[in-house]
Coordinates of C-alpha atoms and ligand atoms in Angstrom, one line a residue:
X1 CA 43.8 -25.8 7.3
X2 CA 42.5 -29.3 8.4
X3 CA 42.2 -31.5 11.3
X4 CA 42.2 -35.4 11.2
X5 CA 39.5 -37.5 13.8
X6 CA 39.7 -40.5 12.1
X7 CA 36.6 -40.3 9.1
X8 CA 35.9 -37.0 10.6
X9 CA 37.8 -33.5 9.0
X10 CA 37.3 -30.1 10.1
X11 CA 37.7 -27.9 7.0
X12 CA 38.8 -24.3 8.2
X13 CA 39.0 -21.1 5.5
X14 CA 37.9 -17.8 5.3
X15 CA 33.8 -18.5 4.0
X16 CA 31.6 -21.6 4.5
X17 CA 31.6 -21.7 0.6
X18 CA 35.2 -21.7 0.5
X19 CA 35.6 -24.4 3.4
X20 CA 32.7 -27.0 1.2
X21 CA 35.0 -26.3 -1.7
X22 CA 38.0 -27.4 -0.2
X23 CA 36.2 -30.5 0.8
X24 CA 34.9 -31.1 -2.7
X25 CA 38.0 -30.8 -4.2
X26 CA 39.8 -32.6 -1.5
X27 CA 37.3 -35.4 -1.7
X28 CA 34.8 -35.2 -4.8
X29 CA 31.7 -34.0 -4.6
X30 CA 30.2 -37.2 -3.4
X31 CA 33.2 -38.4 -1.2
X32 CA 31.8 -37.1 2.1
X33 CA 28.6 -36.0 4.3
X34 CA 28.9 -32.8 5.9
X35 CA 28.8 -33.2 9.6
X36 CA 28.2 -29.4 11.1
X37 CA 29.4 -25.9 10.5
X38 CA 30.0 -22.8 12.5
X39 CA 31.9 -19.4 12.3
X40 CA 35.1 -19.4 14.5
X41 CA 37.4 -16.7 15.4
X42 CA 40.9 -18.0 14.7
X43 CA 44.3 -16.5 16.1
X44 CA 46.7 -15.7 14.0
X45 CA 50.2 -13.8 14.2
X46 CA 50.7 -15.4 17.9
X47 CA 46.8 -14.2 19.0
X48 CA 47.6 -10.9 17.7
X49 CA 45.1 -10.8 15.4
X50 CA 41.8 -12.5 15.8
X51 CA 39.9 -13.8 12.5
X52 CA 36.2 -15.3 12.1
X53 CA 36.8 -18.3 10.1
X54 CA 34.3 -20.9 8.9
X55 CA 34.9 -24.4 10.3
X56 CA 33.1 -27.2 8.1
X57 CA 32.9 -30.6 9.9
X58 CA 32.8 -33.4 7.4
X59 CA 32.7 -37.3 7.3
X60 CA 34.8 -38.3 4.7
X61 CA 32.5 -41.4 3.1
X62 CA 34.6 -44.9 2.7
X63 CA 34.2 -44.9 -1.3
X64 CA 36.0 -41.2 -0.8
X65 CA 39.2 -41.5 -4.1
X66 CA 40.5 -38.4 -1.7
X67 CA 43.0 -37.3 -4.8
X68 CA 42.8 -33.7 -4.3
X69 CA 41.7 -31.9 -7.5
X70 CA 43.3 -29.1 -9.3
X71 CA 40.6 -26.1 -9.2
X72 CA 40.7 -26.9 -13.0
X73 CA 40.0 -30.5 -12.6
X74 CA 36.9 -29.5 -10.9
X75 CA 34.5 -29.4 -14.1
X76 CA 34.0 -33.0 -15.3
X77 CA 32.0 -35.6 -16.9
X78 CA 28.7 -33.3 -16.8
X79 CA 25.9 -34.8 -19.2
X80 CA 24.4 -31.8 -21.6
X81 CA 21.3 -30.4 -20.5
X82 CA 19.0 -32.5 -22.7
X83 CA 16.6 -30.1 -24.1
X84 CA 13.4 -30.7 -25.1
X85 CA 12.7 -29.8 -28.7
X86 CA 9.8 -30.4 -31.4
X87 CA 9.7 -33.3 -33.4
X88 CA 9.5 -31.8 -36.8
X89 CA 7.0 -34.1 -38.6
X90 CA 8.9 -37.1 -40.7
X91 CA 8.9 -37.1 -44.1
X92 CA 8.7 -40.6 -45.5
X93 CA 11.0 -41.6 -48.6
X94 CA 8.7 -42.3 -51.2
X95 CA 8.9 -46.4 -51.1
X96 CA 7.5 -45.9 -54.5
X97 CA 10.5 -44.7 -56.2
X98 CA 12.1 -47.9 -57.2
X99 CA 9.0 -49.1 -58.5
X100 CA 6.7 -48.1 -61.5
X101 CA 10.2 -48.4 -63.9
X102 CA 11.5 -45.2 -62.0
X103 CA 15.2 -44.9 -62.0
X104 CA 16.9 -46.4 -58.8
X105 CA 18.4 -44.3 -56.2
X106 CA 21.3 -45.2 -54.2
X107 CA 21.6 -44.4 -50.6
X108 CA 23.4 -42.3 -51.1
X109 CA 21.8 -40.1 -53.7
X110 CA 18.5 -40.1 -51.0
X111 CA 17.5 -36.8 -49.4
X112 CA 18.3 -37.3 -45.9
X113 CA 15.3 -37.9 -43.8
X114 CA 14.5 -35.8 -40.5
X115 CA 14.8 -39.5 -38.6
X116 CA 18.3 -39.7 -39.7
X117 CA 19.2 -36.1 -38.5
X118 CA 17.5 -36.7 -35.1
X119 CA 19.4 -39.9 -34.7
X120 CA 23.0 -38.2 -35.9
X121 CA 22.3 -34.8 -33.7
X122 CA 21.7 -37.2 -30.7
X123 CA 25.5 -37.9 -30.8
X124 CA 26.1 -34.1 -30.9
X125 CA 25.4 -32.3 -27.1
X126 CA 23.7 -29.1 -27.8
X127 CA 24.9 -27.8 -24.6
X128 CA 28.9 -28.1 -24.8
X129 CA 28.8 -25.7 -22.2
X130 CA 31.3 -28.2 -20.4
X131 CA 34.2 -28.1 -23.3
X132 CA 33.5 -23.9 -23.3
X133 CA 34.3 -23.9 -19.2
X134 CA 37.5 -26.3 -20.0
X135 CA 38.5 -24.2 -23.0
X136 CA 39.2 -27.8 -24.5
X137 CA 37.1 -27.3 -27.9
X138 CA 35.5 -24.1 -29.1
X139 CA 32.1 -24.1 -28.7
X140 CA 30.1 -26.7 -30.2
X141 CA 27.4 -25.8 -32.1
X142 CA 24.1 -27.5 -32.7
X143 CA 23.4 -25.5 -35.9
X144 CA 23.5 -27.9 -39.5
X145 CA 26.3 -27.1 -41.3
X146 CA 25.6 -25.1 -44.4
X147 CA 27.5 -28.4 -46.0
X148 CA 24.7 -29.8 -44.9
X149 CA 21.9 -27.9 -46.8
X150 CA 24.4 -27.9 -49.8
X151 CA 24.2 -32.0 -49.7
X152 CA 20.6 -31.6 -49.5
X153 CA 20.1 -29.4 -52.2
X154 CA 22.6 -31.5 -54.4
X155 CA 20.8 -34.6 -53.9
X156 CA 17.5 -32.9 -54.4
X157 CA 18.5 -31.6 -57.4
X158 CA 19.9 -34.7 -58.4
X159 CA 16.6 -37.1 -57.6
X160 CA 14.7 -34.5 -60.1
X161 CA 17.4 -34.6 -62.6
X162 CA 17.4 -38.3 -62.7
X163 CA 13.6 -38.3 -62.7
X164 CA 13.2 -35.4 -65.6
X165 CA 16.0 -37.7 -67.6
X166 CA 13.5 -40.8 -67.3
X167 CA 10.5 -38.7 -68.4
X168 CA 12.8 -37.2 -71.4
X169 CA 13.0 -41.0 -72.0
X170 CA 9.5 -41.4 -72.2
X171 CA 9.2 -38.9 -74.2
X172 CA 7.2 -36.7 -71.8
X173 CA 8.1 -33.0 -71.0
X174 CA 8.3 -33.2 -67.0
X175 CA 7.8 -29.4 -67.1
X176 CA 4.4 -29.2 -68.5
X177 CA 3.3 -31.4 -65.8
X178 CA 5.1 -30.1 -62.5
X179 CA 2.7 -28.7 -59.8
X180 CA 1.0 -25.3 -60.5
X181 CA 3.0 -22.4 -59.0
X182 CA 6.1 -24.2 -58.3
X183 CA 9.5 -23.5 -60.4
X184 CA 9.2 -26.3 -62.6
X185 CA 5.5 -25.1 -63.4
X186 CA 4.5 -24.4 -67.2
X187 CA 1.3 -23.8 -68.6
X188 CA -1.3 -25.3 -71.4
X189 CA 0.5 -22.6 -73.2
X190 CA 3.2 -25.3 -73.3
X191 CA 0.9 -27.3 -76.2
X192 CA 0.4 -30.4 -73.6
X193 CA -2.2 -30.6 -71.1
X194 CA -1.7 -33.2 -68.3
X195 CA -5.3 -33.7 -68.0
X196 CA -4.9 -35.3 -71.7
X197 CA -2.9 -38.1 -70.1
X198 CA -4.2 -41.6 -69.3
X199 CA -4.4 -41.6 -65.5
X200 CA -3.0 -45.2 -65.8
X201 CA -0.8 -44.5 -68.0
X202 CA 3.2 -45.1 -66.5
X203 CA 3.5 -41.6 -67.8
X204 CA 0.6 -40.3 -65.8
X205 CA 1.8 -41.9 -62.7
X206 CA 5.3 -40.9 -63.1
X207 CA 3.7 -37.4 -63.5
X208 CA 1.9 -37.8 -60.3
X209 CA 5.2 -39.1 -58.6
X210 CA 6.8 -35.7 -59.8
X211 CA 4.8 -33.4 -58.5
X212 CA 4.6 -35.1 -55.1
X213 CA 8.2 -35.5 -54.8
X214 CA 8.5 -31.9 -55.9
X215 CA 6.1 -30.9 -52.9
X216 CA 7.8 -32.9 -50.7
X217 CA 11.2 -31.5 -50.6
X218 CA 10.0 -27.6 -50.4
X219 CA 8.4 -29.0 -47.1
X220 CA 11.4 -30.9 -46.0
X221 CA 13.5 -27.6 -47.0
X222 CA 11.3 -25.1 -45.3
X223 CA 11.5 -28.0 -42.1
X224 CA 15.3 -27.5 -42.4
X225 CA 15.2 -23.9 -41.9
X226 CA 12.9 -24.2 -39.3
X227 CA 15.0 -26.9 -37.3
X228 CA 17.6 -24.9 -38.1
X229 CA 16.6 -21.2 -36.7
X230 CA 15.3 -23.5 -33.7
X231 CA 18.8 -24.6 -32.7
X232 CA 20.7 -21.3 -32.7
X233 CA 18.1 -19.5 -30.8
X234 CA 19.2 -22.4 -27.6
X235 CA 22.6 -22.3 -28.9
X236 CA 22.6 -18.5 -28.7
X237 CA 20.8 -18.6 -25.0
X238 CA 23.4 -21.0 -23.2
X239 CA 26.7 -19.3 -24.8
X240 CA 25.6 -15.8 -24.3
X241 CA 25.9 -16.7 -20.6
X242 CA 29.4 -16.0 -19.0
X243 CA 30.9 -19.0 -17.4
X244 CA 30.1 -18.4 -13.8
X245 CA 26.5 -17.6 -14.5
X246 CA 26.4 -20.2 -16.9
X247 CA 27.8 -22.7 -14.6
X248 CA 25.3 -21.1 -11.9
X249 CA 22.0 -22.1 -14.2
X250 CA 23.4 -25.4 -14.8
X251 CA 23.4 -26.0 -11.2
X252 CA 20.1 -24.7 -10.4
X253 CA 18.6 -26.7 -13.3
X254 CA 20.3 -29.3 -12.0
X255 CA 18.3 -29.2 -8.5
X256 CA 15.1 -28.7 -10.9
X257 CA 14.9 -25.0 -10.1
X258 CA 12.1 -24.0 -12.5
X259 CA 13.2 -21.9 -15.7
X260 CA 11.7 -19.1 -15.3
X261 CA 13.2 -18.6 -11.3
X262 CA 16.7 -19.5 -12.6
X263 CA 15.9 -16.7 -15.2
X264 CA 14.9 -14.2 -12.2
X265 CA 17.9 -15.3 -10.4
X266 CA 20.7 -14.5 -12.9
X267 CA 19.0 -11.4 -13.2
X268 CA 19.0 -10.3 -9.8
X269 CA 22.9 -11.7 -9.2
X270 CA 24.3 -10.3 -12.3
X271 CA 23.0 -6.7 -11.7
X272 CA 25.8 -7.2 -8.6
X273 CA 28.7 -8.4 -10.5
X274 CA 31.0 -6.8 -13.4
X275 CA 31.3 -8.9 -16.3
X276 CA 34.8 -9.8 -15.5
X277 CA 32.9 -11.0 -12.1
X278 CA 30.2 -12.9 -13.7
X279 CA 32.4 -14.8 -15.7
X280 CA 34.5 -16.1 -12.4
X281 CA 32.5 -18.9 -10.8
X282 CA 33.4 -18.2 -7.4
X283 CA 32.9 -14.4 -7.3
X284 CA 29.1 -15.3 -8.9
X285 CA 28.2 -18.2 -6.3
X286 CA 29.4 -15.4 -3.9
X287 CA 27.3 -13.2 -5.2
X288 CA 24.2 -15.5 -5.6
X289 CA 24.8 -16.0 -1.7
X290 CA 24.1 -12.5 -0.6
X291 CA 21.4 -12.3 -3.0
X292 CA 19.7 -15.3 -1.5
X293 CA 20.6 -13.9 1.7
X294 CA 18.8 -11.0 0.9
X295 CA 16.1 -13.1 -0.7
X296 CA 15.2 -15.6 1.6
X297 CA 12.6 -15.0 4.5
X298 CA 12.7 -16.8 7.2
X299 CA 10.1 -17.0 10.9
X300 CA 11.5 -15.6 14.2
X301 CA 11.7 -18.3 17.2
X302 CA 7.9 -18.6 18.6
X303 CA 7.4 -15.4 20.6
X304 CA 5.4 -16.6 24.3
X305 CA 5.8 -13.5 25.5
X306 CA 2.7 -11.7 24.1
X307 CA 1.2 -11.5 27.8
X308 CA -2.7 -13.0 25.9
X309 CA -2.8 -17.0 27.1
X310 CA -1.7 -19.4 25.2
X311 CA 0.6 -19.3 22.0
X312 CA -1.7 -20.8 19.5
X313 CA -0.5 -22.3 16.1
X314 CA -1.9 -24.1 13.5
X315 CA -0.6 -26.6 10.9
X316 CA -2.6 -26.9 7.5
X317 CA -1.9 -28.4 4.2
X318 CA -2.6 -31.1 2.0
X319 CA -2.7 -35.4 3.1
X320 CA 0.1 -37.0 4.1
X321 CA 2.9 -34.2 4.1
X322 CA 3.3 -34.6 7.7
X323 CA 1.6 -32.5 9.8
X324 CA 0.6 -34.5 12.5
X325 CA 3.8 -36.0 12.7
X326 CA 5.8 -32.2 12.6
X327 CA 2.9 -31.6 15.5
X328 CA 4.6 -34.7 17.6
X329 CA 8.1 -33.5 17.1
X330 CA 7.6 -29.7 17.6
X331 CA 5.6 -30.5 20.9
X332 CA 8.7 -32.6 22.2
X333 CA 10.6 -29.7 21.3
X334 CA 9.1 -27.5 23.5
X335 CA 7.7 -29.4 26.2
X336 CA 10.9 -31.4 26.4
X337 CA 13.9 -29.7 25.9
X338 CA 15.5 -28.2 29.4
X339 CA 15.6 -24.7 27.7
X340 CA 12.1 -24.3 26.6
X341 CA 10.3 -26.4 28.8
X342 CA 6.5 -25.2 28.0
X343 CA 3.3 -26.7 28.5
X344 CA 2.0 -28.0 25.4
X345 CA -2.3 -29.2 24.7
X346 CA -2.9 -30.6 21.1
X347 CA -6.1 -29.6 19.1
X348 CA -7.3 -31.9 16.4
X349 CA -9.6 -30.9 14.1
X350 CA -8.8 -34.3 12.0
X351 CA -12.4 -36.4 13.1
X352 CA -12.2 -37.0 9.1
X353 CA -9.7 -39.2 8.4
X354 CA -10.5 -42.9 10.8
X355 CA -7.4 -43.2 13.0
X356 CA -6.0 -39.8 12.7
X357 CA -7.2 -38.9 16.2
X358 CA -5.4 -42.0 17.8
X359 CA -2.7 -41.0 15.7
X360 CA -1.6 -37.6 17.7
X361 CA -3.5 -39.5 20.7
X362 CA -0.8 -42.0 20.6
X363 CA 2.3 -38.7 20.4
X364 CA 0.0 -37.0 22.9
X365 CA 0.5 -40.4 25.2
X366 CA 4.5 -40.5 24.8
X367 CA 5.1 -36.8 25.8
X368 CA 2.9 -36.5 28.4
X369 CA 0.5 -33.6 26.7
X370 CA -2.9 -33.0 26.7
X371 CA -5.7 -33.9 23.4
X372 CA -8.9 -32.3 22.3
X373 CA -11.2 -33.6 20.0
X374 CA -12.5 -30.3 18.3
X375 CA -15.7 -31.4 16.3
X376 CA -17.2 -28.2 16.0
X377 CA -16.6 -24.4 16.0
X378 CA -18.4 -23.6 18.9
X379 CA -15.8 -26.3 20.8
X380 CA -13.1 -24.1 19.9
X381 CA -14.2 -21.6 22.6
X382 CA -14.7 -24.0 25.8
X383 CA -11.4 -25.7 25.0
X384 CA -9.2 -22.6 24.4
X385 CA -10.5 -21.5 27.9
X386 CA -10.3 -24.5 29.7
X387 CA -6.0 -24.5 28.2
X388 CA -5.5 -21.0 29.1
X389 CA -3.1 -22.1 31.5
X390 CA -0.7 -23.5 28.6
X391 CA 2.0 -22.0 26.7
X392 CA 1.3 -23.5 23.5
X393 CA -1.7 -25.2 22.0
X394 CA -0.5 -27.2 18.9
X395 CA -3.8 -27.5 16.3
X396 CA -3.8 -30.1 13.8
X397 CA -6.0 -30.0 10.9
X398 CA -7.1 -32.8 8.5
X399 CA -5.5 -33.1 5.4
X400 CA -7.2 -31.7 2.8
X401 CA -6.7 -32.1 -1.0
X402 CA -6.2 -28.9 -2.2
X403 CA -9.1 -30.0 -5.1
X404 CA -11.8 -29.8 -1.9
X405 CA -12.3 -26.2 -2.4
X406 CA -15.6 -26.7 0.0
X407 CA -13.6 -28.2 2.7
X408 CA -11.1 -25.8 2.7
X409 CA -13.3 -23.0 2.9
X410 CA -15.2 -24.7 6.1
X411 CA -11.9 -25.6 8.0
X412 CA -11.0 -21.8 7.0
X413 CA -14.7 -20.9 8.9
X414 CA -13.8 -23.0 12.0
X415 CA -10.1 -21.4 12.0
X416 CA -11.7 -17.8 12.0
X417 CA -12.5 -18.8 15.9
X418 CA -8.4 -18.4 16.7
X419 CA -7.8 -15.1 14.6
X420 CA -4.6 -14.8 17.0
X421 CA -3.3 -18.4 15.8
X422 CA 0.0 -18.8 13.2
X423 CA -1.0 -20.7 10.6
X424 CA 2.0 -23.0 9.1
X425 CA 1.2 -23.9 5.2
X426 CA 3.0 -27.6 5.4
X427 CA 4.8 -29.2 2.1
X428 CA 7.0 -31.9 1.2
X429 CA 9.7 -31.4 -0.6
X430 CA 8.7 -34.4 -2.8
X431 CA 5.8 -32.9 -4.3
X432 CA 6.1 -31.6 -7.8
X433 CA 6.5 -27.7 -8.3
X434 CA 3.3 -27.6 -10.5
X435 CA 1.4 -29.2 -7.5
X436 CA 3.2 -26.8 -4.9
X437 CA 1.8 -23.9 -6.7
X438 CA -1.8 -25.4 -6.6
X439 CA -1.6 -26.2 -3.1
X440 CA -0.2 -22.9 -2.3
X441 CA -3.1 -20.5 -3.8
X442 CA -5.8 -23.1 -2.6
X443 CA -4.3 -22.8 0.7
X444 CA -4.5 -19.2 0.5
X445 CA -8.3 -19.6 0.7
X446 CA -7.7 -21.0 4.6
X447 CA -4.6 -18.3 4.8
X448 CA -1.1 -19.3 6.7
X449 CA 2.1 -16.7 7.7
X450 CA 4.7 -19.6 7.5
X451 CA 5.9 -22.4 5.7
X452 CA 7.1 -25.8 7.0
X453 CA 9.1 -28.1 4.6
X454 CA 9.1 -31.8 5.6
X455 CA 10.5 -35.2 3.9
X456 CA 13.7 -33.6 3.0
X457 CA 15.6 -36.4 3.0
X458 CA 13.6 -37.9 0.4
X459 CA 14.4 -35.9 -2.2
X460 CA 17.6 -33.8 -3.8
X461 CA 16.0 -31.4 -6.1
X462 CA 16.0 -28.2 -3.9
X463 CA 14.8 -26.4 -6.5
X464 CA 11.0 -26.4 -6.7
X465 CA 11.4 -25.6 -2.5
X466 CA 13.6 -22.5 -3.4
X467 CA 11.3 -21.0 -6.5
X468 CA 8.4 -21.2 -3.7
X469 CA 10.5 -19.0 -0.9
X470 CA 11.6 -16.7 -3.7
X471 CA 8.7 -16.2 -5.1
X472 CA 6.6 -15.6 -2.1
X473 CA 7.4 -13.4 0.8
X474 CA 5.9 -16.3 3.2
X475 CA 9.0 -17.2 5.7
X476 CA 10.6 -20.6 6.5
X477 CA 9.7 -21.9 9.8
X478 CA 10.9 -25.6 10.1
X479 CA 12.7 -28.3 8.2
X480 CA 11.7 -31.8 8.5
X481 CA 14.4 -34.3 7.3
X482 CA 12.9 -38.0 8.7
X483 CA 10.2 -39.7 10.1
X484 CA 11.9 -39.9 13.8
X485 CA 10.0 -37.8 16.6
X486 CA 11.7 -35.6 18.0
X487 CA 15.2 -35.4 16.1
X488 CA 14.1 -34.8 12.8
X489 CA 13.2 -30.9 12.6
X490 CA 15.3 -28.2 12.2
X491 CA 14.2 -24.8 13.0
X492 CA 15.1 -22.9 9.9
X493 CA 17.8 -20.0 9.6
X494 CA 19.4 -18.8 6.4
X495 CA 22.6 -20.6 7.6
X496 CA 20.8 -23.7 7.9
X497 CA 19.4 -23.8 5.0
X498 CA 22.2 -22.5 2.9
X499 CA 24.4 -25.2 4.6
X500 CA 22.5 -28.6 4.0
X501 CA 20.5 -27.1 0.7
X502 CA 21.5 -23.9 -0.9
X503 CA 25.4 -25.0 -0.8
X504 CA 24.8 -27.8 -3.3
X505 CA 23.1 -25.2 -5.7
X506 CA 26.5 -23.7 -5.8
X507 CA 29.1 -25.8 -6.2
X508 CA 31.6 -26.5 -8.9
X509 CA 32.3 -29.8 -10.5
Ligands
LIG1 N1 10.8 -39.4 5.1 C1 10.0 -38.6 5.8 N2 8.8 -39.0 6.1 C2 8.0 -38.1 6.9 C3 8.5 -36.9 7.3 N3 7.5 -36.3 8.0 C4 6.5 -37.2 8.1 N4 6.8 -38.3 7.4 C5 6.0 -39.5 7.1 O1 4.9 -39.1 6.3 C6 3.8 -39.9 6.5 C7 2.5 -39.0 6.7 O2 2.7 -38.3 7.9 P1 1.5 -37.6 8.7 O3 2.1 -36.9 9.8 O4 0.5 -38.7 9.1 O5 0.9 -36.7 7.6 P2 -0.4 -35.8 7.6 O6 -1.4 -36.5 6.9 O7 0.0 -34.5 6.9 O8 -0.7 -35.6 9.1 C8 4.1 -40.7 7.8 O9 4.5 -42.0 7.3 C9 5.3 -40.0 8.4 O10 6.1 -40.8 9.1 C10 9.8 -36.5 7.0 O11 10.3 -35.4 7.3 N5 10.5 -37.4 6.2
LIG2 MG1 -2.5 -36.0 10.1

């Protein structure tokens, strides 16, 4: 069901999943920018019967193709996962081997190098997990063909044939002087000892040349194998998968959803779904909805009703994330929306950075709100008292590196003064997961009960934001999405959240 307003479309079905699905395949996935959503109760059957209904409000963008799409049509153009692989070492071809008098080898007739197979497989996607979802191609798979290792072996087999036919020439038995231990190995028992040969001898060098080449293809035989046990191990991983929890990784991975969460989230959806289920795309994002429902934590509204002064909270984390600027825009919140309408006193206990203070001073300035200075613990005491009156006191901290172990165990010292203080752990979404983690346990040191995300817009890949909420139990307080005070926070719910972030983790293409 839809509704025209020029650019503007309300999508209407049953689920908010459903109605972002429509749009996609109305629009493409790209085609437009989702405006607002809410649940509705619809009539139907002349008001008889009252149904909640999701209504999607979307801007359709002016690129938009707007060619609806076939449910079919929905899987297209995806690029294989590239996956990241060894690079078996290369073995040279011998430049030798049309020198010394040796007989020339085409081409052709060369073993083929592992450079050449890297280049070829480059051209062949290891994960054709697109052509499995169409049903277009059976499965492609990445493992060599057994033609392959026959060519190999054949040409191997043909080098040393040629090379044993020259030293026949030269009237040398090639077997008496193959390595020690391989196959072609024979003994002084033979009546000719190698080390009787001239080492400059052409004969001694071809000898030489013989046993190296000899060495050279068990090792680029054994590399084969390798290579080759590698690729069906990955092969095996993606197409054991059924499509809609295949097509649920690839959307994660996608957002940069660490491997070993996406691993821990097919898990914990799968255990809800049949097979049949799992292999139906929609019935698995559904499914990976209520377990992220179930998943995801997320704070209450601030509670001022605890009857003991002043609601105090504190916002800690690492340089430049954006704490004093979520301070600004959380105090205009409160202190200036009709509903809430609190009285609000910054802290700072930034006197480390030169022009942080003037920084909140100049917020402080705007919205009309009171600034301390805190330079010491003992401050801490006289100031809370002197702002009983107030509803909130909003305490900024300086940003430490999470590397300043020291620091962060004084500003954990000074923050033992409010032990009734919420403590919000601030990160930016732009930070890389590996750096998230470190920030989180050195921030554990200082200790925080909530989580504030800012400089969402700056980034697409959900994913490193999502493995943190599912992997701790801290809740989700705020969302910042831009540098403007106050319109760019978000107070976060699951609807929210699954809305502007979590949807795009579950959508088909
Ligand atoms: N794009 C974007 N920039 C932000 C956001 N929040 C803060 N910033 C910017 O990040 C920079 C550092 O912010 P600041 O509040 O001084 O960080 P602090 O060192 O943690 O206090 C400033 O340029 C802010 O305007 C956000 O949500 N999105
Ligand atoms: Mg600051």
């Amino acid at each position: 069901m839809t509704t025209d307003y020029n650019s503007l479309e309300i999508i209407t079905a049953d689920t908010s999943f459903e109605a972002k699905l429509n749009a996609e395949e109305k629009y493409g996935k790209d085609g437009f920018k989702i405006v607002n959503g809410k649940t509705v109760n619809k009539s139907k059957w002349l008001g008889f019967i009252k149904k909640e209904m999701y209504e999607l409000t979307i801007k359709i963008e002016n690129n938009s193709t707007a060619l609806p799409k076939t449910f079919n049509q929905i899987n297209i153009d995806i690029p294989p996962t590239p996956i990241k692989r060894e690079r078996p070492p290369e073995v040279p071809i011998p430049d030798f081997i049309t020198e010394d008098g040796l007989p020339e080898l085409k081409l052709s007739d060369r073993p083929i190098t592992y450079s050449n197979n890297l280049s070829s497989r480059k051209m062949r996607p290891v994960n054709s997990i697109r052509s499995i979802q169409e049903g277009i191609k059976p499965p492609h798979s990445q493992k060599f063909d057994q033609s392959d290792t026959e060519n190999f072996d054949f040409t191997a087999k043909k080098m040393l044939e040629k090379l044993v036919e020259h030293k026949n020439k030269t009237k040398l038995d090639p077997i008496a002087f193959a390595p020690k231990n391989s196959s072609l190995s024979g003994t002084k028992d033979n009546g000719i000892n190698p080390e009787n040969t001239e080492c400059n001898s052409p004969n001694a060098i071809s000898i030489q040349l013989l046993r190296q080449m000899e060495g050279m293809l068990k090792t680029m035989q054994e590399q084969m194998k390798h290579l080759n046990n590698q690729s069906q191990e990955l092969i095996y991983d993606e197409h054991k998968l059924p499509k809609g929890l295949c097509e649920m990784k690839r959307n994660l991975a996608e957002v940069e959803t660490p491997n070993d969460v996406i691993q821990k989230i097919i898990a914990g959806v799968s255990q809800s779904l049949t097979p049949e289920e799992q292999n139906n795309p929609l019935q698995t994002a559904k499914a990976y909805e209520n377990w992220c429902v179930d998943k995801l934590k997320f704070s209450d509204e601030l509670d001022f009703d605890n009857g003991n002064g002043p609601k105090v909270i504190v916002l800690i984390g690492p340089t430049g994330v954006g704490k004093t600027t979520t301070i600004a825009k959380l105090a205009a919140i409160y202190s200036l929306s009709k509903k809430q309408k609190k009285s609000v006193a910054f802290f700072t206990l930034d006197t480390y950075r030169i022009g942080a203070p003037e920084q909140l001073e100049h917020y402080a300035q705007h919205l009309d709100i009171n600034m301390e200075i805190i330079y010491s613990a003992a401050d801490i005491d006289e100031k809370l008292k002197e702002h009983q009156d107030k509803d909130l006191i909003i305490v900024d901290t300086a940003g430490r590196c999470q590397k300043e172990t020291d620091e962060l165990k004084k500003l954990s010292k000074i923050l033992e003064r409010l032990p009734n203080a919420s403590k919000y752990l601030v990160l930016s979404a732009t930070s890389k997961y590996i750096d998230l983690i470190d920030t989180l346990e050195k921030f554990g040191l200082v200790g925080y009960d909530n989580l504030i995300f800012t400089k969402l817009d700056e980034t697409n890949s959900i994913g490193p934001l999502l493995a943190i909420m599912l992997q701790k139990n801290t809740p989700l307080a705020y969302v910042t999405d831009g540098q403007q005070v106050p319109t760019n926070i978000n107070k976060a719910d699951f609807e929210y959240f699954y809305n502007n972030f979590l949807s795009n983790t579950m959508m088909f293409r």
